[in-house]
PDB file of C-alpha atoms in Angstrom:
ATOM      1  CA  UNK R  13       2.472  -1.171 -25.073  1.00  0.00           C
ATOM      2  CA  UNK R  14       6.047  -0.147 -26.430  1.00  0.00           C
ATOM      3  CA  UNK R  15       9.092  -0.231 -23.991  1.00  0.00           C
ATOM      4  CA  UNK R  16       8.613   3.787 -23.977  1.00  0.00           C
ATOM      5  CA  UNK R  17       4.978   3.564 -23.655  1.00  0.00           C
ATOM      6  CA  UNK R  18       5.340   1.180 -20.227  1.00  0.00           C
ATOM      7  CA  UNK R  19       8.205   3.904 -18.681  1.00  0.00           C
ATOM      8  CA  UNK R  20       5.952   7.076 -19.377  1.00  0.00           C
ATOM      9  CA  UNK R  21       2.805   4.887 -17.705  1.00  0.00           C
ATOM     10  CA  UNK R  22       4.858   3.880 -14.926  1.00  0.00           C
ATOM     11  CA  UNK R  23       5.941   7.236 -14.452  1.00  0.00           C
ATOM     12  CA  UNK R  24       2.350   8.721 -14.194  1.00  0.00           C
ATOM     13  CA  UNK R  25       1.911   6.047 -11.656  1.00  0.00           C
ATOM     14  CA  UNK R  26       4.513   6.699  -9.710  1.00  0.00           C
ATOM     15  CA  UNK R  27       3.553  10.796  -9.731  1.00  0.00           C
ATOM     16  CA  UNK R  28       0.067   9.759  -8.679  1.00  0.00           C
ATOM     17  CA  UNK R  29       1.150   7.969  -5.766  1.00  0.00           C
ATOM     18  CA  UNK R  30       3.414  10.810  -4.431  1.00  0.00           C
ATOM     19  CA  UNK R  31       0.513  13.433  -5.313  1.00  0.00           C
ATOM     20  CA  UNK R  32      -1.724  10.683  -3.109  1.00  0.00           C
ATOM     21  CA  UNK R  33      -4.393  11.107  -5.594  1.00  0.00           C
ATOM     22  CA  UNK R  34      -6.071   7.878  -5.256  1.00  0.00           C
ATOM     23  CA  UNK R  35      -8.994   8.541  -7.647  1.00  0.00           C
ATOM     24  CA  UNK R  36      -6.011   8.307 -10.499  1.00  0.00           C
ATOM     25  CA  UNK R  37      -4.596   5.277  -9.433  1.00  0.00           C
ATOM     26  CA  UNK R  38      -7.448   3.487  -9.740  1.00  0.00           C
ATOM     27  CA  UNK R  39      -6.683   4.019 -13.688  1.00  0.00           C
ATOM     28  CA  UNK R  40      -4.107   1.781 -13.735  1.00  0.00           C
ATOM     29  CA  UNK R  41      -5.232  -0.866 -12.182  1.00  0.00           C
ATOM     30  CA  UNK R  42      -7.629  -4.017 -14.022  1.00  0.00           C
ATOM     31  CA  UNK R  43     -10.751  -5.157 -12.199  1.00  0.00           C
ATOM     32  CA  UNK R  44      -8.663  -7.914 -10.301  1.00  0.00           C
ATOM     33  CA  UNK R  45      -5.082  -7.936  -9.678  1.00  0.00           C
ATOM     34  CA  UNK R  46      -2.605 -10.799  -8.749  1.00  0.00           C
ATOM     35  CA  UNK R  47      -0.644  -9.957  -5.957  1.00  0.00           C
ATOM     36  CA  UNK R  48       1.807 -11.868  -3.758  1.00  0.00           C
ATOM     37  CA  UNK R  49      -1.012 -15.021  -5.077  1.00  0.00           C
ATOM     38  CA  UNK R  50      -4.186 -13.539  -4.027  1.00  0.00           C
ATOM     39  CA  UNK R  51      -6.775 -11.755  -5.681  1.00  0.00           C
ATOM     40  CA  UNK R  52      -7.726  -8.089  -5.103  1.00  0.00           C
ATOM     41  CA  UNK R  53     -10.068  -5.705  -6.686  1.00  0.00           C
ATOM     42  CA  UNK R  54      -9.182  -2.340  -7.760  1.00  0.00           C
ATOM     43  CA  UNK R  55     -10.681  -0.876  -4.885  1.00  0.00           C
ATOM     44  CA  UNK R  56      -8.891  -3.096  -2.478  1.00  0.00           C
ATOM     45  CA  UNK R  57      -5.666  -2.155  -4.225  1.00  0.00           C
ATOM     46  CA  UNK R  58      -6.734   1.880  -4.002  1.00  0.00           C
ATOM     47  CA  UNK R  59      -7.740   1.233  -0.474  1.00  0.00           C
ATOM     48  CA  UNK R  60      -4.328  -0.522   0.814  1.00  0.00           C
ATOM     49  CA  UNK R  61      -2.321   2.740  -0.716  1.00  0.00           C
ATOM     50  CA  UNK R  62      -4.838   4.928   0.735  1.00  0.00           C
ATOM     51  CA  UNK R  63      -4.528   3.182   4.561  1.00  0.00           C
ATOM     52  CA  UNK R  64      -0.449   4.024   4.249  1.00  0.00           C
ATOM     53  CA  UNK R  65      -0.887   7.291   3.321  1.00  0.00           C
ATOM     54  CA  UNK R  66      -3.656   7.479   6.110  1.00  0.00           C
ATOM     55  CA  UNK R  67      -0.651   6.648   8.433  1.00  0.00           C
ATOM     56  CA  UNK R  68       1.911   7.824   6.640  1.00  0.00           C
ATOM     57  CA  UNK R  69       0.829  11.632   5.224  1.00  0.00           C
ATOM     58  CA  UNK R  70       4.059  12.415   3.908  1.00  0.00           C
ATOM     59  CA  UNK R  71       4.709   8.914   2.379  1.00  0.00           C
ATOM     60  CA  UNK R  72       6.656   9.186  -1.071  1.00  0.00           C
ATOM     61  CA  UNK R  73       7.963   6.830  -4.006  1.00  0.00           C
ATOM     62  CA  UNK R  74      11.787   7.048  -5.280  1.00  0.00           C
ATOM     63  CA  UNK R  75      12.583   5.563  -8.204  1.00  0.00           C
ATOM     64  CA  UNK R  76      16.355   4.458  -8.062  1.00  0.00           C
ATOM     65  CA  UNK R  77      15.656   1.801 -11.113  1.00  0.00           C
ATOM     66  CA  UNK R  78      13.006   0.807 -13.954  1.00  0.00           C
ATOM     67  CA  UNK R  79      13.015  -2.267 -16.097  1.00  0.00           C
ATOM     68  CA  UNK R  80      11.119  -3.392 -18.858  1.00  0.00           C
ATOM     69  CA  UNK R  81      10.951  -6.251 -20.105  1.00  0.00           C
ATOM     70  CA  UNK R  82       7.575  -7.125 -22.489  1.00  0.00           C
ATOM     71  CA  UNK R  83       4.790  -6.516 -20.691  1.00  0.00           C
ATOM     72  CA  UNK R  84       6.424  -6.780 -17.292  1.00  0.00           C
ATOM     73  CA  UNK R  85       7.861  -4.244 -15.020  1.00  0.00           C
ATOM     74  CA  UNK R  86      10.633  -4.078 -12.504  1.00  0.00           C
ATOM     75  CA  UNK R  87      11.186  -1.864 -10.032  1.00  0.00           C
ATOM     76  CA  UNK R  88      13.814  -0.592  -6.980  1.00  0.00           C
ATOM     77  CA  UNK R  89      12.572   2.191  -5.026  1.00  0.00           C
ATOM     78  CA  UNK R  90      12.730   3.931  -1.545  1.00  0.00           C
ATOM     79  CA  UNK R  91       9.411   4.541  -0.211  1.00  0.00           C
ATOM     80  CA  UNK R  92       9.559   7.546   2.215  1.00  0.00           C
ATOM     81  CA  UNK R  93       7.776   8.508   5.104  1.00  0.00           C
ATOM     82  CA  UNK R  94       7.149   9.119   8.817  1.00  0.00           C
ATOM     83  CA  UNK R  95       4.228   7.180  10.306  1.00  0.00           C
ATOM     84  CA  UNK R  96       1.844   9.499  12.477  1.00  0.00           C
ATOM     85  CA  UNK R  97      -0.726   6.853  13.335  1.00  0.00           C
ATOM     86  CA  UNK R  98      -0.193   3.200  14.492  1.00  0.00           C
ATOM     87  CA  UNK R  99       0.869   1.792  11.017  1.00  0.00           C
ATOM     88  CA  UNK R 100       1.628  -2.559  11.116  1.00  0.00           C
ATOM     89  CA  UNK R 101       1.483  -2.749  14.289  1.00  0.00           C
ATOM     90  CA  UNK R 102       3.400  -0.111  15.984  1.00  0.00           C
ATOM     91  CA  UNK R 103       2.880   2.936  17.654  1.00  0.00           C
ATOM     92  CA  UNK R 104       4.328   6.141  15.832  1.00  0.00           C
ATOM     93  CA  UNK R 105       7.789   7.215  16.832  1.00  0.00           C
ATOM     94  CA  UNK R 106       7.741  10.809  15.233  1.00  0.00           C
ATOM     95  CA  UNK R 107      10.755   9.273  13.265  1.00  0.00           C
ATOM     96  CA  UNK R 108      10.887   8.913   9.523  1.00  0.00           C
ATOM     97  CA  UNK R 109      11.142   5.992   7.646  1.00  0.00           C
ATOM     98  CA  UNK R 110      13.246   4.070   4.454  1.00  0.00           C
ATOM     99  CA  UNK R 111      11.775   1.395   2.858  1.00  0.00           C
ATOM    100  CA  UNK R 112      14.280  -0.499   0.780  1.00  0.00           C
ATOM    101  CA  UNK R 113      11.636  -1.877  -2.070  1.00  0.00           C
ATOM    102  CA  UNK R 114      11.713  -4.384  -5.033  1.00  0.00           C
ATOM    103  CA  UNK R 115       8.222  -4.684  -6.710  1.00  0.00           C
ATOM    104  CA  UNK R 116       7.310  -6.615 -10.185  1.00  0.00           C
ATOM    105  CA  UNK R 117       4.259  -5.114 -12.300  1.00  0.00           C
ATOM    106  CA  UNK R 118       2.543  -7.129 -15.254  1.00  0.00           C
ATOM    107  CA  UNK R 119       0.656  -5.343 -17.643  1.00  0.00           C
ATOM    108  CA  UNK R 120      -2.274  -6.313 -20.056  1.00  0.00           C
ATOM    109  CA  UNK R 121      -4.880  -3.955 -21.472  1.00  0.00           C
ATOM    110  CA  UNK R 122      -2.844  -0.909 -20.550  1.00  0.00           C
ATOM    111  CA  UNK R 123      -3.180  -1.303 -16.916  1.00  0.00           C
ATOM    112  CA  UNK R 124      -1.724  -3.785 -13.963  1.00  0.00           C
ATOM    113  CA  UNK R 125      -2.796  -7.576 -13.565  1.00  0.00           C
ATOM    114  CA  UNK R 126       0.054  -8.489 -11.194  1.00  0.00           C
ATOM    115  CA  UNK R 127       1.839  -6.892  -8.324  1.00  0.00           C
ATOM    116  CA  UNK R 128       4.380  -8.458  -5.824  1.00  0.00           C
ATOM    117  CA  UNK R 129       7.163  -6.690  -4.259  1.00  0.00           C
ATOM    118  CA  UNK R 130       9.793  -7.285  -0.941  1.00  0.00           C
ATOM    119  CA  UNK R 131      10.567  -5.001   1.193  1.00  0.00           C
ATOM    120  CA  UNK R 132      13.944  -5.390   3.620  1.00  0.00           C
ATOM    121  CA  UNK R 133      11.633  -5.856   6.554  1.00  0.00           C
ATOM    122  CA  UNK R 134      14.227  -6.290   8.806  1.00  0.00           C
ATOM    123  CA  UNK R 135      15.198  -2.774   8.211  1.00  0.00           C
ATOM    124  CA  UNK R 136      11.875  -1.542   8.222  1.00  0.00           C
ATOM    125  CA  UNK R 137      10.887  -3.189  11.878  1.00  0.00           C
ATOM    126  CA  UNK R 138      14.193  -1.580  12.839  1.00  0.00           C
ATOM    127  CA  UNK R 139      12.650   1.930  12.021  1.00  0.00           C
ATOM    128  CA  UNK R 140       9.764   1.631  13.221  1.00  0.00           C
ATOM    129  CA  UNK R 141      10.781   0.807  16.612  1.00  0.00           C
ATOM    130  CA  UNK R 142      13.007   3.636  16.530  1.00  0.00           C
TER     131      UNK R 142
END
């Protein structure tokens, strides 16, 4: 896939996850996927976006910054949203959430073999504990 190619895929991603249509982000995903050293399917991947947006209804993806490099992909982002159900842990407060968000794709075959990404965590406890 071109540098172009990557950004426009990336970008349908990214419109699938804030449209929460998980049946289409299945489609970018291989069989198995890499991430932070363990091995998912698809479906496990599909299920852990579905079980934030389970908690999380209004949960969205800003992209602040894309970079491509070959067939990997960089990305800063603010994930947005305001837990309604118990989400890691911890009650709902009602209040809304920022999720300062660094996440590295690879890509073979057109669709995602890797994922790993760090979140500010510190922040994000912070939030969530209102």
């Amino acid at each position: 896939m071109s540098d172009f190619d990557i950004r426009e895929f990336y970008g349908r991603y990214v419109d699938a996850i804030n449209a929460h249509r998980w049946d289409q982000i299945g489609e970018f995903m291989a069989d198995e996927i890499l991430s932070h050293g363990q091995t998912v399917t698809r479906e496990q991947g599909v299920a852990a976006f579905a079980s934030i947006t389970d908690a999380m209804p209004d949960y969205q993806v800003e992209v602040l910054k894309l970079t491509v490099s070959g067939d990997t992909v960089g990305s800063h982002a603010i994930t947005r949203g305001t837990p309604a159900k118990e989400w890691l842990g911890v009650a709902p407060t009602g209040k809304a959430i920022e999720i300062d968000e660094v996440t590295v794709y690879r890509i073979s075959d057109g669709r995602f073999t890797q994922m790993s990404n760090v979140w500010d965590i510190d922040a994000l406890r912070e939030q969530l504990h209102g």
